[in-house]
mmCIF file of C-alpha atoms in Angstrom:
data_model
loop_
_atom_site.group_PDB
_atom_site.id
_atom_site.type_symbol
_atom_site.label_atom_id
_atom_site.label_comp_id
_atom_site.label_asym_id
_atom_site.label_seq_id
_atom_site.Cartn_x
_atom_site.Cartn_y
_atom_site.Cartn_z
ATOM 1 C CA MET A 15 0.000 0.000 0.000
ATOM 2 C CA ARG A 16 2.783 2.399 0.896
ATOM 3 C CA ASN A 17 4.618 1.733 -2.391
ATOM 4 C CA ARG A 18 1.429 2.393 -4.344
ATOM 5 C CA PHE A 19 0.937 5.684 -2.493
ATOM 6 C CA LEU A 20 4.545 6.749 -3.158
ATOM 7 C CA SER A 21 4.182 5.806 -6.829
ATOM 8 C CA LEU A 22 0.986 7.847 -7.179
ATOM 9 C CA LEU A 23 2.570 10.770 -5.338
ATOM 10 C CA THR A 24 5.596 10.649 -7.640
ATOM 11 C CA VAL A 25 3.395 10.608 -10.754
ATOM 12 C CA PHE A 26 1.262 13.464 -9.400
ATOM 13 C CA LEU A 27 4.331 15.599 -8.615
ATOM 14 C CA PHE A 28 5.862 14.870 -12.018
ATOM 15 C CA VAL A 29 2.662 15.900 -13.831
ATOM 16 C CA PHE A 30 2.214 19.002 -11.651
ATOM 17 C CA LEU A 31 5.814 20.154 -12.078
ATOM 18 C CA ALA A 32 5.741 19.487 -15.809
ATOM 19 C CA GLN A 33 2.703 21.759 -16.130
ATOM 20 C CA GLU A 34 4.317 24.451 -13.988
ATOM 21 C CA SER A 35 7.497 24.341 -16.060
ATOM 22 C CA LYS A 36 6.009 25.203 -19.432
ATOM 23 C CA ALA A 37 7.795 27.776 -21.573
ATOM 24 C CA GLN A 38 5.349 30.645 -20.954
ATOM 25 C CA TYR A 39 4.290 31.653 -17.466
ATOM 26 C CA ARG A 40 1.795 34.081 -15.969
ATOM 27 C CA ASN A 41 3.569 35.266 -12.790
ATOM 28 C CA ALA A 42 7.110 35.317 -11.453
ATOM 29 C CA LEU A 43 8.621 36.351 -8.146
ATOM 30 C CA GLY A 44 12.334 36.846 -7.712
ATOM 31 C CA LEU A 45 15.375 38.955 -7.044
ATOM 32 C CA GLY A 46 16.314 42.016 -9.085
ATOM 33 C CA ILE A 47 19.763 43.602 -9.190
ATOM 34 C CA ASP A 48 20.192 47.082 -10.680
ATOM 35 C CA LEU A 49 23.822 47.934 -11.367
ATOM 36 C CA GLY A 50 26.135 50.101 -13.406
ATOM 37 C CA ASP A 51 27.532 53.572 -12.912
ATOM 38 C CA GLY A 52 26.700 54.473 -9.311
ATOM 39 C CA ARG A 53 25.021 52.393 -6.633
ATOM 40 C CA THR A 54 24.048 48.741 -6.907
ATOM 41 C CA LEU A 55 20.485 48.142 -5.742
ATOM 42 C CA VAL A 56 19.014 44.745 -4.813
ATOM 43 C CA GLY A 57 15.493 43.647 -3.917
ATOM 44 C CA PRO A 58 12.352 41.681 -4.732
ATOM 45 C CA GLN A 59 10.527 41.931 -8.042
ATOM 46 C CA LEU A 60 7.229 40.586 -9.351
ATOM 47 C CA LYS A 61 6.356 40.094 -13.024
ATOM 48 C CA HIS A 62 2.820 39.486 -14.300
ATOM 49 C CA PHE A 63 1.792 38.697 -17.877
ATOM 50 C CA PHE A 64 -1.597 40.102 -18.930
ATOM 51 C CA ASN A 65 -1.428 38.032 -22.133
ATOM 52 C CA SER A 66 1.356 36.346 -24.112
ATOM 53 C CA LYS A 67 3.069 39.644 -25.020
ATOM 54 C CA ASP A 68 2.147 42.349 -22.457
ATOM 55 C CA ALA A 69 3.569 42.278 -18.933
ATOM 56 C CA ALA A 70 4.068 44.451 -15.864
ATOM 57 C CA ASN A 71 7.050 44.315 -13.544
ATOM 58 C CA VAL A 72 7.099 45.890 -10.073
ATOM 59 C CA GLN A 73 10.139 46.097 -7.852
ATOM 60 C CA VAL A 74 11.407 47.459 -4.562
ATOM 61 C CA LEU A 75 15.195 47.793 -4.562
ATOM 62 C CA PHE A 76 17.523 48.766 -1.733
ATOM 63 C CA ALA A 77 21.053 50.149 -1.327
ATOM 64 C CA ASP A 78 22.762 52.127 1.444
ATOM 65 C CA ASN A 79 20.308 54.898 2.418
ATOM 66 C CA HIS A 80 18.414 54.390 -0.864
ATOM 67 C CA VAL A 81 15.021 52.817 -1.633
ATOM 68 C CA LEU A 82 13.698 52.566 -5.183
ATOM 69 C CA LEU A 83 10.075 51.801 -6.116
ATOM 70 C CA GLY A 84 9.442 50.983 -9.745
ATOM 71 C CA ALA A 85 6.796 49.687 -12.122
ATOM 72 C CA ASP A 86 7.394 48.861 -15.776
ATOM 73 C CA TYR A 87 5.294 47.858 -18.752
ATOM 74 C CA SER A 88 7.022 45.559 -21.237
ATOM 75 C CA TYR A 89 6.233 44.140 -24.657
ATOM 76 C CA ASN A 90 7.649 40.599 -24.874
ATOM 77 C CA GLN A 91 8.322 38.528 -27.984
ATOM 78 C CA ALA A 92 9.762 35.022 -28.393
ATOM 79 C CA ILE A 93 12.952 34.629 -30.418
ATOM 80 C CA SER A 94 12.294 32.127 -33.191
ATOM 81 C CA GLY A 95 14.395 28.983 -32.901
ATOM 82 C CA ALA A 96 15.554 29.743 -29.340
ATOM 83 C CA ARG A 97 13.238 27.823 -27.014
ATOM 84 C CA GLY A 98 12.554 29.793 -23.839
ATOM 85 C CA LEU A 99 14.353 32.963 -24.980
ATOM 86 C CA ASN A 100 12.401 36.224 -25.351
ATOM 87 C CA TRP A 101 13.360 39.809 -26.048
ATOM 88 C CA TYR A 102 11.444 42.676 -24.498
ATOM 89 C CA ILE A 103 11.194 46.427 -24.586
ATOM 90 C CA GLY A 104 9.447 48.572 -22.018
ATOM 91 C CA VAL A 105 9.272 51.709 -19.934
ATOM 92 C CA GLY A 106 8.098 52.749 -16.509
ATOM 93 C CA PRO A 107 8.281 55.294 -13.695
ATOM 94 C CA GLN A 108 10.669 55.005 -10.745
ATOM 95 C CA LEU A 109 10.690 56.790 -7.405
ATOM 96 C CA SER A 110 13.942 56.971 -5.449
ATOM 97 C CA PHE A 111 14.066 57.911 -1.790
ATOM 98 C CA ILE A 112 17.546 58.831 -0.555
ATOM 99 C CA ASP A 113 18.497 59.594 3.049
ATOM 100 C CA ARG A 114 21.432 62.019 2.985
ATOM 101 C CA GLY A 115 21.795 62.170 6.756
ATOM 102 C CA PRO A 116 22.418 65.735 7.958
ATOM 103 C CA PHE A 117 21.989 67.025 4.384
ATOM 104 C CA GLY A 118 18.315 65.995 4.352
ATOM 105 C CA ASN A 119 16.269 63.543 2.363
ATOM 106 C CA LYS A 120 15.724 63.602 -1.385
ATOM 107 C CA THR A 121 13.043 62.074 -3.581
ATOM 108 C CA TYR A 122 13.661 61.659 -7.290
ATOM 109 C CA PHE A 123 11.255 60.772 -10.092
ATOM 110 C CA ALA A 124 12.717 59.002 -13.112
ATOM 111 C CA ILE A 125 11.625 57.320 -16.325
ATOM 112 C CA ARG A 126 13.378 54.034 -17.043
ATOM 113 C CA PRO A 127 13.205 52.519 -20.518
ATOM 114 C CA ALA A 128 14.310 48.879 -20.754
ATOM 115 C CA LEU A 129 15.598 46.677 -23.566
ATOM 116 C CA GLY A 130 16.526 43.128 -22.670
ATOM 117 C CA LEU A 131 16.481 39.371 -22.917
ATOM 118 C CA GLU A 132 14.709 36.869 -20.694
ATOM 119 C CA TYR A 133 15.341 33.145 -20.630
ATOM 120 C CA LYS A 134 12.663 30.876 -19.167
ATOM 121 C CA VAL A 135 14.195 27.456 -18.443
ATOM 122 C CA PRO A 136 11.838 25.086 -20.322
ATOM 123 C CA SER A 137 12.289 22.189 -17.872
ATOM 124 C CA ALA A 138 12.074 24.187 -14.623
ATOM 125 C CA PRO A 139 10.014 27.029 -13.122
ATOM 126 C CA LEU A 140 12.935 29.465 -13.399
ATOM 127 C CA ALA A 141 13.574 32.563 -15.500
ATOM 128 C CA PHE A 142 16.569 34.888 -15.825
ATOM 129 C CA HIS A 143 16.778 38.324 -17.392
ATOM 130 C CA PHE A 144 19.394 40.858 -18.400
ATOM 131 C CA ASP A 145 18.552 44.321 -19.698
ATOM 132 C CA TRP A 146 19.883 47.746 -20.435
ATOM 133 C CA LYS A 147 17.873 50.102 -18.248
ATOM 134 C CA PRO A 148 19.094 53.723 -18.414
ATOM 135 C CA TRP A 149 17.982 56.162 -15.750
ATOM 136 C CA TRP A 150 16.412 59.479 -16.820
ATOM 137 C CA THR A 151 15.812 61.618 -13.736
ATOM 138 C CA LEU A 152 13.205 64.329 -14.322
ATOM 139 C CA THR A 153 13.173 66.083 -10.928
ATOM 140 C CA ASP A 154 15.587 68.415 -9.187
ATOM 141 C CA GLU A 155 18.675 68.464 -11.364
ATOM 142 C CA SER A 156 17.529 66.530 -14.433
ATOM 143 C CA ASP A 157 20.036 63.849 -15.393
ATOM 144 C CA PHE A 158 20.400 60.972 -17.858
ATOM 145 C CA GLU A 159 22.499 57.965 -16.845
ATOM 146 C CA PRO A 160 22.903 55.506 -19.759
ATOM 147 C CA SER A 161 25.254 53.104 -17.934
ATOM 148 C CA ARG A 162 22.624 51.193 -15.932
ATOM 149 C CA PHE A 163 21.741 47.518 -16.275
ATOM 150 C CA SER A 164 19.468 45.046 -14.547
ATOM 151 C CA ILE A 165 19.733 41.310 -13.974
ATOM 152 C CA GLY A 166 17.157 39.131 -12.304
ATOM 153 C CA PHE A 167 16.387 35.621 -11.183
ATOM 154 C CA LYS A 168 12.751 34.567 -10.888
ATOM 155 C CA TYR A 169 10.608 31.616 -9.806
ATOM 156 C CA THR A 170 7.721 31.301 -12.277
ATOM 157 C CA PHE A 171 4.179 30.166 -11.512
ATOM 158 C CA ASN A 172 0.646 30.509 -12.850
#
């Protein structure tokens, strides 16, 4: 009886995981790393697909005395002949809160376009991304920082 139960459990888990590991996913939760010229920020991110091409990504990233809140829209497209590999382009607003100690606090509003690649591992519920994500600050002293990139590791689920 116990062997039968373990066999059924194994089959159930195999079928469940195989369905969860399909090439396209609806939601993903993971770790985002924003790096380049300046500070490196790290924190959680959530990606949600509205359909097969349109997605939203929200993130909260942290560095020393710095918190970034961001939301992006992205258009995603599969790369023909490269199973699990997509390119995407998007844009979204970012708010940065910086504690400058005795010099006061600053809040910055920025627009962040993104152009990148995402690889969804076909046999596992994992996805990885790399993108070029310049920083265009629109408040205070307006600034454009082209040397910013983002990498991320995500667990995918429906």
